[in-house]
Every structure is written in structure tokens, then in C-alpha cells.
Amino acid sequence: MAVRNKKVVLKRHVTGYPVEEDMEIVADTVELRVPAGLKNAVLVKNLYLSCDPWIRGRMSKHDDGAAVPAPDFVIGEALVNYGVCKIVESTHPKFNAGDLVWGMSGWEEYTLVTQSESLNKINHPELPLSYYTGVLGMTGLTAYSGFVEVGRPKRGDTVFVSAASGAVGQIVGQLAKISGCYVVGSAGSDEKVSLLKTRFGYDDAFNYKSEKSLAAALKRCFPDGIDIYYDNVGGAMLDAALLHMRHGGRVVVCGMISQYNLEEHDGVRNLVCIIPKSVRVEGFNVGNYFHVYAKFEEEMAGYIKEGKVVVVEDVVEGIEKAPAALIGLFSGKNVGKQLVALA
């Protein structure tokens, strides 16, 4: 049986800031079966799509040899990112029809997944399925691996998190409190600052848009310096944080959302500070930490059930709203984890 399959496709490659018109909604059809003879594949119905800044890089056209996390999207084809799905049909021995999974899928109503190793069974369906686009999925693992594996926190550490109310930042802050750290976050509105302190347990927070000097704001919040800076934004905030790192400090470079839409990236002027203070600056890719996912999932599910980790989601309904939701990430319109509910 063939059914309608609406999808978000790339209309043109992007330079500078993306706009909704760079994408379009097209209606296609799909047969509700895996093509005959295709082994180790699954057809899924997408339930939730994750909106994440990292896919902005795939919307541009890169020269051969450019350092990119994944291949460029193809014009006319559906965008791809992590999502929560229900399996319609499977020729893979690991999956059966009806299984709930999360992993890499298309921005469409149905997706034929031929690289089924990218899918993970959902082991805690008693929790909201949407959590597997965020706190129990890729963004949660990003927060966990970056903070625990790269940051290596110690009780009593001082921790600074930028973009702290976003999908990753909200989890990092709560993990820092569980680890016995003092944590401060920055966000782009007074509403988000209040959320950090009242919902996510941050010890302090500030609206970076209201500060005359980021360096002065960090000096006020960290008079004795920063042990761990979890960087989600790069640019001026990274430059300011480098001035205030303590001896042996760790800068966990997770993302640089302030730079993604710039044709010429901002430079960093204060790298000289890492030498006398023996500061370690380390970038990481969550794809290198999926070997700890099983441990992470059980640990995080326990924190959620115990009330030690709370989740705030920003949900839009319908695939037609996916382009606007993605674009809104770059101006900070979302409050919490941005996702699209399809079914």
C-alpha cells in the first residue's frame, strides 16, 4: 500500500544565515514495505524529529577536503537528523515491526533506513518518547560525554556553561550539580535566566545580551576563576572565558553556534592564557562516545525518575513547522530542547 509522505527538502545550498525559504515541503508517496530483496533495512514511521544547530553545516556546499562532520545535504532530498520512530517493516534480524527506536532518520513522515546500525531500541518507553530526541538521545549523550568524559569534573569545581538553557546546556548544568560542582550559566533572555535558576538548579546565571562586558560578568560570577567551561557558542564568550580559567582548567568545546552562519569566523585572541595556567582546550564529537551509551541511558533514566534531572522541551506540531523551528535556533527563539512532533 502506498501512502503520502511529506518531507522537508533542501531547496538551495546556504551561505550566511539560513532562512525558511532555503527549504521546502514536498509531498511524495511511499510503499509501506521494505523493497523486495533488500536485507538489513527497516521502514520507519517518524514520530518526533530533533532540531539541532549542527545540521546547519550540512546545508552549505563545501569544497572537497573541507573539515565537516558529515556530508553536505543534496538539493531536493530530505534533510537528515536524529529522530524517534516506530518500525513499520524490517528485514534486519535485530528489529521487528512495532519496535520503538531512535537514531538517524529523514525529515519526513516515513523513512527507509538502510544503515540500521544507526538505530537504537528504546529501553525506557515508560518515559516520554520525545526524551529520546534530547535528554536520552544524542543531545543528552553529548552533554554527558562532554562533561563527564572530557571535562572530568571533581567535587567542588566551578563550572560555566554557555547557551545553558538549550538542549545540551540544561543537562550539563544538572550533571554538574549532581557532581557537587558550583555552576553558572549564560542565556539570551531574562526568561531563560530565570529558568536556569528555578528549574535546572544553576547556582547563578546571567543574560549575556544585557552585559556591557562578558569578562566583567564572568569575573563577578567567578571571582576565583573557572575550572570547567562547557562551550556551546564560541566567539566572544570563549575569548572572555579563557581570561578567567583556573590553573589546570578544562575547556570542553561542544559547539560554536555564534560562528555557524558567518562566512568569516571570529578569531580568538586570548589563547595565550592557556599556557601559564596549563589549561586544556578539547573539542569532541559525540559520535566517538556511543560506546558509553548503554551506561549513560541507564544512569540518565535513573536521574529523571528520581527527579534529579528535569527536562524542558519546545515542541512544534507538524512537519510543516520544522523549517521555522530549525531557523529559530539561531536567534534563540526556543526555550529548551527544540523538536517537531509528527505523530
Coordinates of C-alpha atoms in Angstrom, one line a residue:
M1 CA 0.0 0.0 0.0
A2 CA 1.3 3.4 -0.9
V3 CA 0.7 6.4 1.4
R4 CA 1.5 10.1 1.4
N5 CA 5.0 11.1 2.6
K6 CA 5.5 14.8 3.3
K7 CA 9.2 15.7 3.7
V8 CA 11.4 18.8 4.3
V9 CA 14.0 19.0 1.4
L10 CA 16.9 21.4 0.8
K11 CA 15.9 23.8 -1.9
R12 CA 19.3 25.5 -2.3
H13 CA 22.6 25.5 -0.5
V14 CA 23.0 28.1 2.2
T15 CA 25.5 30.9 2.7
G16 CA 25.3 33.1 5.8
Y17 CA 22.2 32.9 7.9
P18 CA 19.7 30.2 6.8
V19 CA 16.1 31.2 6.1
E20 CA 12.9 29.1 5.8
E21 CA 13.0 29.6 2.0
D22 CA 16.2 27.5 1.8
M23 CA 13.9 24.5 2.5
E24 CA 10.6 23.4 1.1
I25 CA 7.8 20.9 2.0
V26 CA 7.2 18.4 -0.7
A27 CA 4.6 15.6 -0.8
D28 CA 5.6 12.2 -2.1
T29 CA 4.4 8.7 -1.7
V30 CA 6.0 5.7 -0.1
E31 CA 5.1 2.0 -0.1
L32 CA 4.7 0.6 3.5
R33 CA 7.2 -2.1 3.0
V34 CA 10.9 -2.7 2.6
P35 CA 11.7 -3.2 -1.1
A36 CA 12.0 -6.9 -2.1
G37 CA 15.4 -8.4 -1.7
L38 CA 16.8 -5.5 0.5
K39 CA 18.4 -7.0 3.6
N40 CA 19.1 -5.4 7.0
A41 CA 16.8 -2.5 6.3
V42 CA 13.8 -1.1 8.1
L43 CA 11.0 1.2 7.1
V44 CA 10.1 3.6 9.9
K45 CA 7.2 6.0 10.7
N46 CA 8.8 9.1 12.2
L47 CA 7.2 10.2 15.5
Y48 CA 9.5 13.0 16.6
L49 CA 12.2 14.9 14.7
S50 CA 15.1 16.6 16.6
C51 CA 16.1 20.2 15.7
D52 CA 19.8 20.7 16.3
P53 CA 22.2 23.5 15.2
W54 CA 24.9 21.1 14.0
I55 CA 22.9 20.2 10.8
R56 CA 23.4 23.9 9.6
G57 CA 26.8 22.8 8.4
R58 CA 25.3 20.2 6.1
M59 CA 23.1 22.8 4.4
S60 CA 26.1 24.5 2.8
K61 CA 28.2 23.5 -0.2
H62 CA 31.8 22.6 0.9
D63 CA 34.8 22.3 -1.2
D64 CA 36.4 18.9 -1.4
G65 CA 38.6 18.3 1.6
A66 CA 36.7 20.7 3.9
A67 CA 36.6 19.6 7.6
V68 CA 32.9 18.9 8.0
P69 CA 31.2 16.5 10.5
A70 CA 29.0 14.8 7.8
P71 CA 28.5 15.1 4.0
D72 CA 26.6 18.1 2.6
F73 CA 22.8 17.6 2.1
V74 CA 21.8 17.1 -1.5
I75 CA 19.4 19.6 -3.1
G76 CA 16.0 18.1 -3.5
E77 CA 16.5 15.4 -0.9
A78 CA 15.1 15.2 2.6
L79 CA 17.2 16.7 5.5
V80 CA 18.5 14.1 7.9
N81 CA 18.9 14.2 11.7
Y82 CA 18.1 12.1 14.8
G83 CA 14.5 11.2 15.5
V84 CA 12.2 8.8 17.3
C85 CA 10.5 6.3 15.1
K86 CA 8.2 3.2 15.1
I87 CA 9.2 0.3 12.8
V88 CA 6.7 -0.5 10.1
E89 CA 8.6 -3.3 8.5
S90 CA 12.0 -4.8 9.0
T91 CA 14.4 -7.2 7.2
H92 CA 17.0 -6.7 9.9
P93 CA 17.3 -9.5 12.5
K94 CA 17.7 -7.0 15.3
F95 CA 14.4 -5.2 14.7
N96 CA 10.8 -6.2 14.4
A97 CA 7.6 -4.4 13.3
G98 CA 6.3 -2.3 16.1
D99 CA 9.6 -1.7 17.8
L100 CA 10.2 1.8 19.1
V101 CA 13.7 3.1 18.1
W102 CA 15.7 6.3 18.0
G103 CA 18.5 7.3 15.6
M104 CA 19.3 8.8 12.3
S105 CA 16.3 9.3 10.1
G106 CA 14.9 11.7 7.5
W107 CA 12.9 14.8 7.9
E108 CA 9.8 13.1 6.5
E109 CA 6.8 11.1 7.7
Y110 CA 8.3 7.8 6.7
T111 CA 12.0 6.8 6.1
L112 CA 13.6 3.7 4.6
V113 CA 16.7 3.2 6.8
T114 CA 19.3 1.1 5.1
Q115 CA 22.1 1.8 7.7
S116 CA 20.1 0.2 10.5
E117 CA 23.2 0.2 12.8
S118 CA 22.4 3.9 13.4
L119 CA 19.2 2.9 15.2
N120 CA 18.8 2.1 18.9
K121 CA 16.0 0.4 20.6
I122 CA 14.1 2.5 23.2
N123 CA 14.6 0.8 26.6
H124 CA 12.5 3.1 28.7
P125 CA 9.2 3.5 26.9
E126 CA 7.6 4.4 30.3
L127 CA 9.3 7.8 29.9
P128 CA 8.1 10.3 27.3
L129 CA 9.3 9.1 23.9
S130 CA 10.2 12.7 22.9
Y131 CA 13.0 12.4 25.5
Y132 CA 14.9 10.2 23.0
T133 CA 15.3 13.3 20.8
G134 CA 17.0 15.0 23.7
V135 CA 17.9 14.0 27.2
L136 CA 18.0 10.3 26.5
G137 CA 19.3 10.6 22.9
M138 CA 22.1 12.4 21.1
T139 CA 21.9 15.7 22.9
G140 CA 21.9 14.0 26.3
L141 CA 24.8 11.8 25.4
T142 CA 26.6 15.0 24.1
A143 CA 26.1 16.7 27.5
Y144 CA 27.2 13.6 29.4
S145 CA 30.2 12.6 27.3
G146 CA 31.5 16.2 27.1
F147 CA 31.1 16.9 30.8
V148 CA 32.0 13.6 32.3
E149 CA 34.4 12.1 29.8
V150 CA 36.1 15.3 28.6
G151 CA 35.6 17.7 31.4
R152 CA 36.4 15.2 34.2
P153 CA 34.6 17.1 37.0
K154 CA 35.7 16.9 40.6
R155 CA 33.5 17.8 43.6
G156 CA 33.8 21.5 44.3
D157 CA 34.8 22.5 40.8
T158 CA 33.4 25.8 39.4
V159 CA 31.6 25.2 36.1
F160 CA 30.5 27.7 33.5
V161 CA 28.0 26.7 30.7
S162 CA 27.1 28.9 27.7
A163 CA 23.8 28.5 25.9
A164 CA 22.8 27.0 29.2
S165 CA 19.1 26.7 28.7
G166 CA 19.4 24.8 25.4
A167 CA 19.1 21.1 24.8
V168 CA 22.7 20.3 25.9
G169 CA 23.3 23.1 28.4
Q170 CA 20.3 22.3 30.6
I171 CA 21.6 18.8 31.0
V172 CA 25.2 19.8 31.6
G173 CA 24.2 22.1 34.4
Q174 CA 22.2 19.4 36.2
L175 CA 25.0 16.9 35.8
A176 CA 27.3 19.5 37.3
K177 CA 25.1 19.9 40.4
I178 CA 24.8 16.1 40.7
S179 CA 28.7 16.0 40.7
G180 CA 28.9 18.5 43.5
C181 CA 30.0 21.5 41.5
Y182 CA 29.2 25.2 41.6
V183 CA 27.6 26.0 38.2
V184 CA 26.8 29.3 36.4
G185 CA 25.1 29.6 33.0
S186 CA 24.6 32.2 30.4
A187 CA 21.5 32.6 28.3
G188 CA 20.0 35.2 25.9
S189 CA 16.9 36.4 27.8
D190 CA 15.7 37.1 31.3
E191 CA 13.1 34.3 31.0
K192 CA 15.8 31.8 30.2
V193 CA 18.0 33.1 33.1
S194 CA 15.1 32.5 35.5
L195 CA 14.6 29.0 34.1
L196 CA 18.2 28.2 34.8
K197 CA 17.9 29.1 38.4
T198 CA 14.4 27.9 39.2
R199 CA 14.1 24.7 37.1
F200 CA 17.6 23.5 36.3
G201 CA 19.3 24.2 39.6
Y202 CA 22.0 26.6 38.4
D203 CA 23.6 28.5 41.3
D204 CA 23.7 31.7 39.2
A205 CA 23.1 32.8 35.7
F206 CA 23.2 36.0 33.6
N207 CA 21.8 37.4 30.4
Y208 CA 24.7 37.9 28.1
K209 CA 22.8 40.4 26.0
S210 CA 22.4 42.7 29.0
E211 CA 26.1 42.7 30.0
K212 CA 28.3 45.5 28.9
S213 CA 31.4 43.3 29.3
L214 CA 31.4 39.5 29.2
A215 CA 34.7 39.4 31.0
A216 CA 33.3 41.5 33.8
A217 CA 30.2 39.3 34.1
L218 CA 32.5 36.2 34.5
K219 CA 34.7 37.9 37.0
R220 CA 31.6 38.8 39.0
C221 CA 30.3 35.2 38.9
F222 CA 33.7 33.5 39.3
P223 CA 35.9 35.7 41.5
D224 CA 38.3 32.7 42.0
G225 CA 38.1 31.5 38.4
I226 CA 36.6 28.7 36.3
D227 CA 37.6 25.0 36.5
I228 CA 35.4 23.8 33.6
Y229 CA 34.0 25.9 30.8
Y230 CA 31.5 23.9 28.7
D231 CA 31.4 25.9 25.5
N232 CA 28.4 25.8 23.2
V233 CA 28.8 29.2 21.5
G234 CA 32.5 30.0 20.7
G235 CA 33.3 33.6 19.7
A236 CA 33.4 36.4 22.2
M237 CA 32.2 34.2 25.1
L238 CA 35.1 31.7 24.6
D239 CA 37.5 34.6 24.4
A240 CA 36.2 36.0 27.7
A241 CA 36.2 32.6 29.5
L242 CA 39.8 32.0 28.6
L243 CA 40.8 35.0 30.7
H244 CA 39.2 33.5 33.8
M245 CA 40.2 29.8 33.7
R246 CA 41.9 28.5 36.8
H247 CA 45.2 26.6 36.7
G248 CA 44.5 23.1 35.2
G249 CA 41.2 24.2 33.9
R250 CA 39.3 22.4 31.1
V251 CA 37.5 24.0 28.2
V252 CA 35.1 21.5 26.7
V253 CA 34.4 22.7 23.1
C254 CA 31.0 21.2 22.2
G255 CA 29.6 23.7 19.7
M256 CA 30.1 27.2 18.3
I257 CA 26.6 28.4 17.4
S258 CA 27.8 32.0 17.2
Q259 CA 30.0 31.1 14.3
Y260 CA 28.0 28.7 12.2
N261 CA 26.4 31.3 9.9
L262 CA 29.5 33.6 9.5
E263 CA 31.3 33.5 6.2
E264 CA 34.4 34.6 8.0
H265 CA 34.8 33.2 11.6
D266 CA 35.7 35.3 14.5
G267 CA 39.3 34.9 15.8
V268 CA 40.2 34.0 19.4
R269 CA 42.6 36.5 21.0
N270 CA 43.2 35.1 24.5
L271 CA 44.7 31.7 23.7
V272 CA 47.9 32.8 25.3
C273 CA 46.1 32.4 28.7
I274 CA 46.2 28.6 28.3
I275 CA 50.0 28.4 28.6
P276 CA 50.8 29.7 32.1
K277 CA 47.6 28.2 33.6
S278 CA 48.1 24.8 31.9
V279 CA 44.5 24.9 30.6
R280 CA 43.3 22.0 28.4
V281 CA 41.1 23.0 25.4
E282 CA 39.5 20.0 23.8
G283 CA 36.9 19.6 21.1
F284 CA 34.9 16.4 20.9
N285 CA 32.3 14.7 18.7
V286 CA 29.6 12.7 20.3
G287 CA 29.9 10.1 17.6
N288 CA 33.1 8.9 19.3
Y289 CA 31.2 8.2 22.6
F290 CA 28.4 5.9 21.6
H291 CA 30.3 3.1 23.3
V292 CA 29.2 4.6 26.6
Y293 CA 25.5 5.0 25.5
A294 CA 24.1 2.0 27.4
K295 CA 25.7 3.1 30.7
F296 CA 24.6 6.7 30.0
E297 CA 21.0 5.7 29.2
E298 CA 20.5 3.8 32.5
E299 CA 22.2 6.5 34.5
M300 CA 20.2 9.3 33.0
A301 CA 16.9 7.4 33.1
G302 CA 17.5 6.9 36.8
Y303 CA 18.2 10.6 37.4
I304 CA 14.9 11.5 35.6
K305 CA 12.9 9.1 37.6
E306 CA 14.5 10.3 40.9
G307 CA 13.7 13.9 40.0
K308 CA 17.5 14.8 39.8
V309 CA 17.2 15.9 36.2
V310 CA 14.2 17.8 34.8
V311 CA 13.6 18.4 31.1
V312 CA 12.1 21.4 29.3
E313 CA 11.1 20.9 25.7
D314 CA 10.0 23.3 23.0
V315 CA 7.6 21.3 20.8
V316 CA 6.0 22.3 17.5
E317 CA 3.5 20.0 15.8
G318 CA 3.5 19.1 12.1
I319 CA 6.3 18.7 9.6
E320 CA 5.3 22.0 8.0
K321 CA 6.6 23.8 11.1
A322 CA 10.0 22.1 11.0
P323 CA 11.9 24.7 8.9
A324 CA 10.8 27.6 11.1
A325 CA 11.8 25.6 14.2
L326 CA 15.2 25.0 12.9
I327 CA 15.8 28.6 11.9
G328 CA 14.6 29.8 15.3
L329 CA 17.5 28.0 17.0
F330 CA 19.9 30.6 15.6
S331 CA 18.1 33.6 17.1
G332 CA 17.4 31.8 20.4
K333 CA 13.6 31.6 20.0
N334 CA 13.5 28.1 21.5
V335 CA 13.2 27.5 25.3
G336 CA 14.7 24.1 26.0
K337 CA 15.0 21.2 23.6
Q338 CA 13.5 22.0 20.2
L339 CA 11.7 19.2 18.5
V340 CA 8.9 18.5 16.0
A341 CA 6.1 16.2 16.8
L342 CA 4.8 14.3 13.7
A343 CA 2.5 11.6 15.1

